[in-house]
Amino acid sequence: MPAQIISGKTISAQVRGRLKEEVEGMRMTHPNFKPGLVVLQIGISAVHVKLPRTATENEVMHRVMEVNEDSKIHGLIVQLPLDSVHTINTERIINSVAPEKDVDGLTSINAGKLARGDLGDCFIPCTPNGCMELIKQTGVSLAGKRAVVIGRSKIVGAPMHDLLLWNHATVLTCHSKTADLASEVGKADILVTGIGKPEMVRGEWLKDGAIVIDCGINTIADSSRPSGKRIVGDVHYDSAKDKAAFITPVPGGVGPMTVAMLMQNTVLSAKHFLQAQEPGKWNINYTKLNLQRPVPSDVTISRSCVPKPIECLAKEVGLFSDEVELYGRTKAKVQLKTIDRLQAQPDGKYVVVTGITPTPLGEGKSTTTIGLVQALGAHLKLNAFACVRQPSQGPTFGIKGGAAGGGYSQVIPMEEFNLHLTGDIHAITAANNLVAAAIDARMFHEATQSDKALFNRLVPLTEGQRKFSPVQISRLEKLGIKKTDPSMLTEEEITRFVRLDIDPESITWQRVLDTNDRFLRKITIGQSPTEKGFTRTAQFDITVASEIMAVLALTTSLADMKERLAKMVVATSRSGQPVTTEDLGVCGALTVLMRDAIKPNLMQTLEGNPVFVHAGPFANIAHGNSSILADKIALKLVGPQGFVVTEAGFGADIGMEKFFNIKCRNSGLKPHVVVLVATVRALKMHGGGPTVTAGTPLAKEYIEENLVLLEAGCSNMRKQVENAQLFGVPVVVAVNAFKTDTKAELDLICKLAKEAGAFDAVHCSHWADGGAGAADLARAVQKAADLPNSFKFLYDVELPIVDKIRIIAQKIYGADDIELLPEAQHKVELYSKQGFASLPICMAKTHLSLSHDAEKKGVPTGFVLPIRDIRASVGAGFLYPLVGTMPTIPGLPTRPCFYDIDLDTESGEVHGLF
């Protein structure tokens, strides 16, 4: 009876149909997902990657590594042989393929797992896998059967032996040196050939009823065919089919199954990828703290903890390797394409940490932010991400030191956090000062050249013709000039085009430096003889006060940042028109300078939680919050049950109000919980305690129990709780405990906080105990996040400028009314005329009081809020009224922090920075 033919074409079609259904299933939850395969070949046209025959081993390695790092590719096969004119170590190339993408199953790792019998944890080479599928189609059990494999190649013979063995067959591998091959074949219940010799195995060799799987692909001469040849296998088909029970034809047997198994392995790789990278499914290892008593210095604690390699943390929280740009071992930038990949995933819970009106010493918002995230993650086992601002080097080297949290709730390494980080602030300095240079250069050139000369230089002849640049086309459109050919402009249009006609007295753009240098507060520029007497008074601000920093914090994409940078108003023309960076032609260059700064910086806490450190705008003249982009990426990564905790600068009346009315308005994100940080020290100060001054020992009232003073000061906490409730978000009060606080004092604050309307109030010891000390706070936040939320903004941006200012003053600060001084009134009229009236308001006032007077503590009443000026950050997207007398950035003190700073040149350690 002739053998039953096992058709690879039929079975492979069934496999492809099944794989199609599986891929469609994946797309149900990941709509834009599709398995990706790369075939890398040399010397011939490849499916995806084609390298010339001149490719060197290093070039091939580079391309393999590129594919390894590409998260869109799930399978990579290297087509052998590598037909290069150069000598290439094939084993090195094969083993450079990431094992999880080795859908050919040829790397030593996959081959080793197969040899050990770990069939569920490796990729099986496609041809042997296809052979097994064909054998299964016969319905014959392999257990106890005698199998013979002819050939011992790494692609077919060797893995076929292992597959049969681990499917319980008794296996013999034969090859060219095997004695009496025909006799061995005659004992086989199952025969698999892959020796590459045409029709070598004859029918008479076979055992009656054997299963014959022919992997051979050979050509022999055949004058009856148009090509003069035909394809045959290793087995003489015509004689074998009369003895075998089952046999595969050539072609049409194993070949189609090899392709089908390659597809199957690729889909399997894609499945593994989705399972491992499921958003919100973290496989994170937390670092156990070794708590010391007394609590050592911040820097001692920081250095006692060895950070995880940042690429490991990135992988733990679901970031792909091609989304992460490493800056050494402890920090990295995360690419914005992560947001696109996770776009369909639900956000996590969004928590903002703010505080009562602080003392000059600060009340521990940063420490609480980090402690809360450590508690949520390492102790409650919830996905938790911290998002904080990058500190300025001005305070770091001046009077404050670091801003990475403190005690056992820190971002590490603190030296990296507090110094250059990845250079974002330096990029802002460069971009800001490029604008400043462009302003003065443009005024100089306009003052010293005719319209024609200006036009000829602004639109120079190149190869005999003039051509507008894209930014110049934008300026023409802004002027209402619908022309793109420079030769078509009239004289009047040329004048309008080339002359910005900046009023020097209206310039609001200042140069910046990230150093507290008091002698740059007011300077005269242009004193060199080359400037021909065009001097003017100017000043330097600190870099984090630059509008570009606020733009970075509020931008939602690279395109959005480019648009915002172009909108920044730097001055007013003599005719009253706003002059922008786009008018100066510098906006494209700014985007180039900021293209890396826009990517959030990834670091970690002492307990191994992820932290985004990104942007650091001031909380007075700007909005005082870290970047929207960092929050958005983090919210996707933590998943719907996870938490993102961010901090708003200064007290709730400043940072929190701006978080809601400016940041959330720009981001579209809806916060779930407000954590309001309070301290016994600050509340006693608000109750009438002595003045608290940095560098001065605390008065006895602050280190001894005084419930009367404390209860009086809780009025400030009550007001800040009410402020948070104006936005419809639940409030949890975190009482940041110091070692001098008594239980009675802490309990009193919690009691009064709940009476004021807080959902809960707990005292915390995260500074001394790390995340464990904030576990109760974390549980309270988790419960509050599940409460109904009626988040709303405080005002409609379409209201008149004055009305928006009044709403903030009366509802948040408790003022009776506002008073606009003449300059502020002028700005209201100017900005309304220029079309900026619908921007939100960013109040610039002291952080040391709810009022404009830093000396008035508690909850001041009966005051009128004086608005002395209003300025516009049009690119960032807000107007900032200047309230009362704003304190200047402090200069360096008599003995700055840098007196103690030094570098150990042998160990590389920084000493004395904190």
Coordinates of N, CA and C in Angstrom, one line a residue, residues 71-263:
S71 N 12.2 48.1 19.4 CA 11.1 47.4 20.1 C 10.0 47.0 19.1
K72 N 10.0 47.5 17.9 CA 9.0 47.2 16.9 C 9.3 45.9 16.2
I73 N 10.5 45.4 16.4 CA 10.9 44.1 15.8 C 11.0 43.0 16.8
H74 N 10.4 41.9 16.5 CA 10.3 40.8 17.5 C 11.0 39.6 17.0
G75 N 11.5 39.6 15.8 CA 12.3 38.4 15.3 C 13.4 38.9 14.4
L76 N 14.5 38.2 14.5 CA 15.7 38.5 13.6 C 16.3 37.2 13.2
I77 N 16.4 37.0 11.8 CA 17.2 35.9 11.3 C 18.3 36.4 10.5
V78 N 19.5 35.8 10.7 CA 20.7 36.1 9.9 C 20.8 35.1 8.8
Q79 N 20.7 35.5 7.6 CA 20.7 34.5 6.4 C 22.1 34.1 6.2
L80 N 22.3 32.8 6.3 CA 23.6 32.1 6.1 C 23.7 31.5 4.7
P81 N 24.9 31.4 4.1 CA 26.2 31.9 4.7 C 26.3 33.5 4.5
L82 N 27.2 34.1 5.3 CA 27.4 35.5 5.2 C 28.4 35.7 4.1
D83 N 27.9 36.0 2.9 CA 28.7 36.1 1.7 C 29.4 37.4 1.6
S84 N 30.4 37.6 2.4 CA 31.2 38.9 2.4 C 32.6 38.7 1.8
V85 N 33.2 39.7 1.2 CA 34.5 39.6 0.8 C 35.5 39.6 2.0
H86 N 35.0 40.0 3.2 CA 35.8 40.0 4.4 C 35.5 38.7 5.2
T87 N 36.5 38.3 6.0 CA 36.3 37.2 6.8 C 35.4 37.6 8.0
I88 N 34.3 36.8 8.2 CA 33.4 37.1 9.3 C 33.2 35.9 10.1
N89 N 33.3 36.1 11.4 CA 33.0 35.1 12.4 C 31.5 34.9 12.5
T90 N 31.0 33.9 11.9 CA 29.6 33.6 11.8 C 29.0 33.4 13.2
E91 N 29.7 32.6 14.0 CA 29.2 32.3 15.4 C 29.1 33.6 16.2
R92 N 30.0 34.5 16.0 CA 29.9 35.7 16.8 C 28.7 36.5 16.4
I93 N 28.4 36.5 15.1 CA 27.2 37.3 14.6 C 26.0 36.6 15.0
I94 N 25.9 35.3 14.9 CA 24.7 34.6 15.3 C 24.4 34.8 16.8
N95 N 25.4 34.7 17.6 CA 25.3 34.9 19.1 C 25.1 36.3 19.5
S96 N 25.2 37.3 18.6 CA 24.9 38.7 19.0 C 23.5 39.0 18.8
V97 N 22.7 38.1 18.2 CA 21.2 38.2 18.1 C 20.6 38.1 19.5
A98 N 19.8 39.0 20.0 CA 19.1 38.8 21.3 C 18.4 37.5 21.3
P99 N 18.6 36.7 22.3 CA 17.9 35.4 22.4 C 16.4 35.5 22.3
E100 N 15.8 36.6 22.8 CA 14.4 36.7 22.8 C 13.9 37.1 21.4
K101 N 14.8 37.4 20.4 CA 14.4 37.7 19.0 C 15.0 36.7 18.1
D102 N 15.7 35.7 18.6 CA 16.3 34.6 17.8 C 15.3 33.6 17.3
V103 N 14.4 34.0 16.4 CA 13.3 33.2 15.9 C 13.8 32.0 15.1
D104 N 15.1 32.0 14.7 CA 15.7 30.9 14.0 C 16.2 29.9 15.0
G105 N 16.3 30.2 16.3 CA 16.7 29.3 17.3 C 18.1 28.8 17.2
L106 N 19.0 29.7 16.7 CA 20.4 29.3 16.4 C 21.4 29.8 17.5
T107 N 21.1 30.7 18.3 CA 22.0 31.2 19.3 C 22.4 30.1 20.3
S108 N 23.5 30.2 20.9 CA 24.0 29.2 21.8 C 23.0 29.1 23.0
I109 N 22.4 30.2 23.4 CA 21.4 30.2 24.5 C 20.2 29.3 24.2
N110 N 19.6 29.6 23.0 CA 18.4 28.8 22.6 C 18.8 27.4 22.3
A111 N 19.9 27.1 21.7 CA 20.4 25.8 21.4 C 20.6 25.0 22.7
G112 N 21.2 25.7 23.7 CA 21.5 25.1 24.9 C 20.3 24.7 25.7
K113 N 19.3 25.6 25.7 CA 18.0 25.3 26.3 C 17.3 24.1 25.7
L114 N 17.4 24.1 24.3 CA 16.8 22.9 23.6 C 17.5 21.6 24.0
A115 N 18.8 21.7 24.1 CA 19.6 20.5 24.4 C 19.3 20.0 25.8
R116 N 18.9 20.9 26.7 CA 18.6 20.6 28.1 C 17.2 20.2 28.3
G117 N 16.4 20.4 27.2 CA 15.0 20.0 27.3 C 14.0 21.1 27.8
D118 N 14.5 22.3 27.8 CA 13.7 23.5 28.2 C 12.9 24.0 27.0
L119 N 12.0 23.1 26.4 CA 11.4 23.4 25.2 C 10.4 24.6 25.3
G120 N 9.9 24.8 26.5 CA 8.9 25.9 26.7 C 9.6 27.3 26.9
D121 N 10.9 27.3 26.9 CA 11.7 28.5 27.3 C 12.7 28.8 26.2
C122 N 12.5 28.4 25.0 CA 13.4 28.7 23.9 C 12.7 28.7 22.6
F123 N 13.4 29.2 21.6 CA 12.9 29.2 20.2 C 13.5 27.9 19.6
I124 N 12.7 27.1 19.0 CA 13.1 25.9 18.3 C 13.4 26.2 16.8
P125 N 14.5 25.8 16.3 CA 14.8 26.1 14.9 C 13.6 25.7 14.0
C126 N 13.4 26.5 13.0 CA 12.2 26.4 12.2 C 12.0 25.0 11.4
T127 N 13.0 24.6 10.8 CA 12.9 23.3 10.1 C 12.6 22.1 11.0
P128 N 13.4 21.9 12.0 CA 13.0 20.8 12.9 C 11.6 20.9 13.6
N129 N 11.3 22.2 13.9 CA 9.9 22.4 14.5 C 8.9 22.0 13.5
G130 N 9.1 22.4 12.2 CA 8.1 22.0 11.1 C 8.1 20.5 10.9
C131 N 9.2 19.8 11.1 CA 9.2 18.4 11.0 C 8.4 17.8 12.1
M132 N 8.5 18.3 13.3 CA 7.7 17.8 14.4 C 6.2 17.9 14.1
E133 N 5.8 19.1 13.6 CA 4.4 19.3 13.3 C 3.9 18.3 12.2
L134 N 4.8 18.0 11.3 CA 4.4 17.0 10.2 C 4.3 15.6 10.8
I135 N 5.2 15.3 11.8 CA 5.1 13.9 12.4 C 3.8 13.8 13.2
K136 N 3.5 15.0 13.9 CA 2.3 15.0 14.8 C 1.0 14.7 13.9
Q137 N 1.1 15.2 12.7 CA -0.1 15.0 11.8 C -0.4 13.5 11.4
T138 N 0.6 12.7 11.6 CA 0.4 11.2 11.3 C -0.4 10.6 12.4
G139 N -0.5 11.2 13.6 CA -1.2 10.6 14.7 C -0.4 9.5 15.4
V140 N 0.8 9.2 15.0 CA 1.7 8.2 15.6 C 2.4 8.8 16.8
S141 N 2.3 8.0 17.9 CA 3.0 8.5 19.2 C 4.5 8.2 19.0
L142 N 5.2 9.2 19.5 CA 6.7 9.1 19.4 C 7.3 8.3 20.6
A143 N 6.6 8.2 21.6 CA 7.1 7.6 22.8 C 7.6 6.2 22.5
G144 N 8.9 5.9 22.8 CA 9.4 4.6 22.6 C 9.8 4.2 21.2
K145 N 9.5 5.1 20.2 CA 9.8 4.8 18.9 C 11.3 5.0 18.6
R146 N 11.8 4.3 17.6 CA 13.2 4.4 17.3 C 13.3 5.4 16.1
A147 N 14.1 6.5 16.3 CA 14.2 7.5 15.3 C 15.6 7.6 14.9
V148 N 15.8 7.8 13.6 CA 17.1 8.0 13.0 C 17.1 9.4 12.3
V149 N 18.1 10.2 12.6 CA 18.3 11.5 12.0 C 19.6 11.4 11.2
I150 N 19.5 11.7 9.9 CA 20.7 11.7 9.0 C 21.1 13.1 8.8
G151 N 22.3 13.5 9.4 CA 22.7 14.8 9.3 C 22.9 15.4 10.7
R152 N 23.9 16.2 10.9 CA 24.2 16.7 12.3 C 24.4 18.2 12.2
S153 N 23.8 18.9 11.2 CA 24.0 20.4 11.2 C 23.3 21.1 12.3
K154 N 23.8 22.3 12.7 CA 23.2 23.0 13.8 C 21.8 23.5 13.4
I155 N 21.5 23.6 12.1 CA 20.2 24.1 11.7 C 19.1 23.0 11.7
V156 N 19.5 21.8 11.3 CA 18.5 20.7 11.2 C 18.8 19.5 12.0
G157 N 19.9 18.8 11.8 CA 20.2 17.5 12.4 C 20.3 17.6 13.9
A158 N 21.2 18.4 14.4 CA 21.4 18.5 15.9 C 20.1 18.8 16.6
P159 N 19.4 19.9 16.3 CA 18.2 20.2 17.0 C 17.1 19.2 16.8
M160 N 17.1 18.6 15.6 CA 16.0 17.5 15.4 C 16.3 16.4 16.3
H161 N 17.5 16.0 16.5 CA 17.8 14.9 17.5 C 17.3 15.3 18.9
D162 N 17.5 16.5 19.3 CA 17.1 17.0 20.7 C 15.6 17.0 20.8
L163 N 14.9 17.4 19.7 CA 13.4 17.5 19.8 C 12.8 16.1 19.9
L164 N 13.3 15.2 19.1 CA 12.8 13.8 19.1 C 13.1 13.2 20.5
L165 N 14.3 13.4 21.0 CA 14.7 12.8 22.3 C 13.7 13.3 23.4
W166 N 13.5 14.6 23.4 CA 12.6 15.2 24.5 C 11.1 14.9 24.3
N167 N 10.8 14.3 23.1 CA 9.5 13.8 22.9 C 9.4 12.3 23.0
H168 N 10.5 11.8 23.7 CA 10.5 10.4 24.2 C 10.8 9.4 23.2
A169 N 11.4 9.8 22.1 CA 11.8 8.8 21.1 C 13.2 8.3 21.5
T170 N 13.6 7.2 21.0 CA 15.0 6.7 21.1 C 15.7 7.1 19.8
V171 N 16.8 8.0 19.9 CA 17.3 8.7 18.8 C 18.7 8.3 18.5
L172 N 19.0 8.1 17.2 CA 20.3 7.9 16.7 C 20.6 8.9 15.6
T173 N 21.7 9.6 15.7 CA 22.1 10.6 14.7 C 23.2 9.9 13.8
C174 N 22.9 9.9 12.5 CA 23.9 9.3 11.5 C 24.4 10.4 10.7
H175 N 25.6 10.2 10.1 CA 26.2 11.2 9.3 C 27.1 10.5 8.3
S176 N 28.0 11.2 7.6 CA 28.8 10.7 6.5 C 29.8 9.6 7.0
K177 N 30.1 9.6 8.3 CA 31.1 8.6 8.8 C 30.4 7.4 9.4
T178 N 29.1 7.4 9.4 CA 28.4 6.3 10.0 C 28.6 5.0 9.2
A179 N 29.0 3.9 9.9 CA 29.2 2.6 9.2 C 27.8 1.9 9.0
D180 N 27.7 1.3 7.8 CA 26.5 0.6 7.5 C 25.2 1.4 7.7
L181 N 25.1 2.6 7.0 CA 24.0 3.5 7.2 C 22.7 2.9 6.8
A182 N 22.7 2.1 5.8 CA 21.4 1.4 5.3 C 20.9 0.6 6.4
S183 N 21.7 -0.2 7.1 CA 21.3 -1.0 8.2 C 20.6 -0.2 9.3
E184 N 21.2 0.9 9.7 CA 20.7 1.8 10.8 C 19.3 2.4 10.3
V185 N 19.3 2.8 9.1 CA 18.0 3.3 8.6 C 16.9 2.3 8.6
G186 N 17.3 1.1 8.3 CA 16.3 0.0 8.3 C 15.7 -0.3 9.6
K187 N 16.3 0.2 10.7 CA 15.7 0.0 12.1 C 14.8 1.1 12.5
A188 N 14.7 2.1 11.7 CA 14.0 3.4 12.1 C 12.5 3.3 11.9
D189 N 11.8 3.6 13.0 CA 10.4 3.9 12.9 C 10.1 5.2 12.3
I190 N 11.0 6.1 12.6 CA 10.9 7.5 12.1 C 12.2 7.9 11.5
L191 N 12.3 8.4 10.3 CA 13.5 8.8 9.6 C 13.4 10.3 9.2
V192 N 14.4 11.0 9.6 CA 14.4 12.5 9.2 C 15.8 12.6 8.5
T193 N 15.8 13.1 7.3 CA 17.0 13.3 6.6 C 17.3 14.8 6.3
G194 N 18.5 15.2 6.5 CA 18.9 16.5 6.2 C 20.4 16.6 5.9
I195 N 20.8 15.7 4.9 CA 22.2 15.5 4.6 C 22.7 16.2 3.3
G196 N 21.7 16.5 2.5 CA 22.0 17.3 1.3 C 22.6 16.5 0.2
K197 N 22.2 15.2 0.1 CA 22.7 14.3 -1.0 C 21.5 13.8 -1.8
P198 N 21.3 14.1 -3.1 CA 20.1 13.8 -3.8 C 19.8 12.3 -3.9
E199 N 18.6 12.0 -3.4 CA 18.1 10.6 -3.5 C 19.0 9.5 -3.0
M200 N 19.8 9.9 -1.9 CA 20.7 8.9 -1.4 C 20.0 7.8 -0.7
V201 N 19.0 8.0 0.1 CA 18.3 7.0 0.8 C 17.3 6.3 -0.2
R202 N 17.5 5.0 -0.3 CA 16.7 4.2 -1.2 C 15.5 3.6 -0.5
G203 N 14.5 3.2 -1.2 CA 13.3 2.6 -0.6 C 13.6 1.4 0.1
E204 N 14.5 0.5 -0.5 CA 14.8 -0.8 0.1 C 15.5 -0.7 1.5
W205 N 16.0 0.5 1.8 CA 16.6 0.7 3.1 C 15.6 0.8 4.2
L206 N 14.4 1.2 3.9 CA 13.4 1.6 4.9 C 12.8 0.4 5.5
K207 N 12.4 0.6 6.8 CA 11.6 -0.3 7.5 C 10.1 -0.2 7.0
D208 N 9.5 -1.3 6.9 CA 8.1 -1.2 6.4 C 7.2 -0.4 7.4
G209 N 6.4 0.6 6.9 CA 5.6 1.4 7.7 C 6.2 2.6 8.4
A210 N 7.5 2.9 8.0 CA 8.2 4.0 8.6 C 7.6 5.3 8.2
I211 N 7.8 6.3 9.1 CA 7.5 7.7 8.8 C 8.8 8.4 8.2
V212 N 8.7 8.9 7.0 CA 9.8 9.5 6.4 C 9.6 11.0 6.2
I213 N 10.5 11.8 6.8 CA 10.5 13.3 6.7 C 11.7 13.7 6.0
D214 N 11.6 14.2 4.8 CA 12.7 14.5 3.9 C 12.9 16.0 3.9
C215 N 14.1 16.4 4.6 CA 14.4 17.9 4.6 C 15.3 18.3 3.5
G216 N 15.7 17.4 2.7 CA 16.7 17.7 1.6 C 16.1 18.5 0.5
I217 N 16.9 19.5 0.0 CA 16.6 20.3 -1.1 C 17.8 20.2 -2.1
N218 N 17.7 19.4 -3.1 CA 18.8 19.1 -4.0 C 18.3 19.3 -5.5
T219 N 19.2 19.5 -6.4 CA 18.8 19.5 -7.8 C 19.5 18.5 -8.6
I220 N 18.8 17.9 -9.5 CA 19.4 16.9 -10.4 C 19.0 17.2 -11.9
A221 N 19.8 16.7 -12.8 CA 19.5 17.0 -14.2 C 18.2 16.3 -14.6
D222 N 17.5 17.0 -15.4 CA 16.2 16.5 -16.0 C 15.9 17.2 -17.3
S223 N 16.2 16.5 -18.4 CA 16.1 17.1 -19.7 C 14.6 17.3 -20.1
S224 N 13.7 16.7 -19.3 CA 12.3 16.9 -19.6 C 11.8 18.3 -19.1
R225 N 12.5 18.9 -18.2 CA 12.1 20.2 -17.6 C 12.7 21.4 -18.4
P226 N 11.9 22.5 -18.5 CA 12.4 23.6 -19.3 C 13.8 24.1 -18.7
S227 N 14.0 24.0 -17.4 CA 15.2 24.5 -16.8 C 16.3 23.5 -16.9
G228 N 16.0 22.2 -17.3 CA 17.0 21.2 -17.5 C 17.4 20.6 -16.1
K229 N 16.6 20.9 -15.1 CA 16.8 20.2 -13.8 C 15.5 20.2 -13.0
R230 N 15.6 19.4 -11.9 CA 14.4 19.4 -11.0 C 14.9 19.2 -9.6
I231 N 14.0 19.6 -8.6 CA 14.3 19.5 -7.2 C 13.9 18.1 -6.7
V232 N 14.8 17.5 -5.9 CA 14.5 16.3 -5.2 C 15.0 16.4 -3.8
G233 N 14.6 15.4 -3.0 CA 15.1 15.3 -1.6 C 16.3 14.4 -1.4
D234 N 16.5 14.1 -0.2 CA 17.6 13.1 0.2 C 17.1 11.7 0.0
V235 N 15.8 11.5 -0.1 CA 15.2 10.2 -0.2 C 14.7 10.0 -1.6
H236 N 14.9 8.8 -2.2 CA 14.4 8.4 -3.5 C 12.9 8.2 -3.3
Y237 N 12.1 9.1 -3.7 CA 10.7 9.2 -3.4 C 9.9 8.0 -4.0
D238 N 10.2 7.7 -5.3 CA 9.4 6.7 -6.0 C 9.5 5.3 -5.3
S239 N 10.7 5.0 -4.9 CA 10.9 3.7 -4.3 C 10.5 3.7 -2.8
A240 N 10.7 4.9 -2.2 CA 10.3 4.9 -0.7 C 8.9 4.9 -0.4
K241 N 8.1 5.5 -1.3 CA 6.6 5.6 -1.1 C 5.9 4.3 -1.0
D242 N 6.6 3.3 -1.5 CA 5.9 2.0 -1.5 C 6.2 1.2 -0.2
K243 N 7.2 1.7 0.6 CA 7.5 1.0 1.9 C 7.1 1.8 3.1
A244 N 7.1 3.1 2.9 CA 6.8 4.0 4.1 C 5.3 4.1 4.3
A245 N 4.9 4.3 5.5 CA 3.5 4.6 5.8 C 3.1 6.0 5.6
F246 N 4.1 6.9 5.9 CA 3.9 8.4 5.7 C 5.2 8.9 5.1
I247 N 5.1 9.9 4.2 CA 6.2 10.5 3.5 C 5.9 11.9 3.1
T248 N 6.9 12.7 3.2 CA 6.8 14.1 2.8 C 7.4 14.3 1.4
P249 N 6.7 15.0 0.5 CA 7.2 15.2 -0.8 C 8.2 16.3 -0.8
V250 N 9.0 16.3 -1.9 CA 10.0 17.4 -2.1 C 9.8 17.9 -3.6
P251 N 9.4 19.1 -3.8 CA 9.0 20.1 -2.9 C 7.6 19.9 -2.3
G252 N 7.2 20.8 -1.4 CA 5.8 20.8 -0.9 C 5.7 20.1 0.4
G253 N 6.8 19.7 1.0 CA 6.7 19.0 2.3 C 7.2 19.9 3.4
V254 N 8.5 19.7 3.7 CA 9.1 20.4 4.9 C 9.3 21.9 4.6
G255 N 9.5 22.3 3.3 CA 9.8 23.7 3.0 C 8.7 24.7 3.4
P256 N 7.4 24.4 3.1 CA 6.4 25.4 3.5 C 6.3 25.4 5.1
M257 N 6.6 24.3 5.7 CA 6.5 24.2 7.2 C 7.6 25.1 7.8
T258 N 8.7 25.1 7.2 CA 9.8 26.0 7.7 C 9.4 27.4 7.8
V259 N 8.8 27.9 6.7 CA 8.3 29.3 6.6 C 7.2 29.5 7.7
A260 N 6.3 28.5 7.8 CA 5.2 28.6 8.7 C 5.7 28.7 10.2
M261 N 6.7 27.9 10.5 CA 7.3 27.9 11.8 C 8.1 29.2 12.1
L262 N 8.6 29.8 11.1 CA 9.3 31.1 11.3 C 8.2 32.1 11.7
M263 N 7.1 32.1 11.0 CA 6.0 33.0 11.3 C 5.5 32.7 12.7

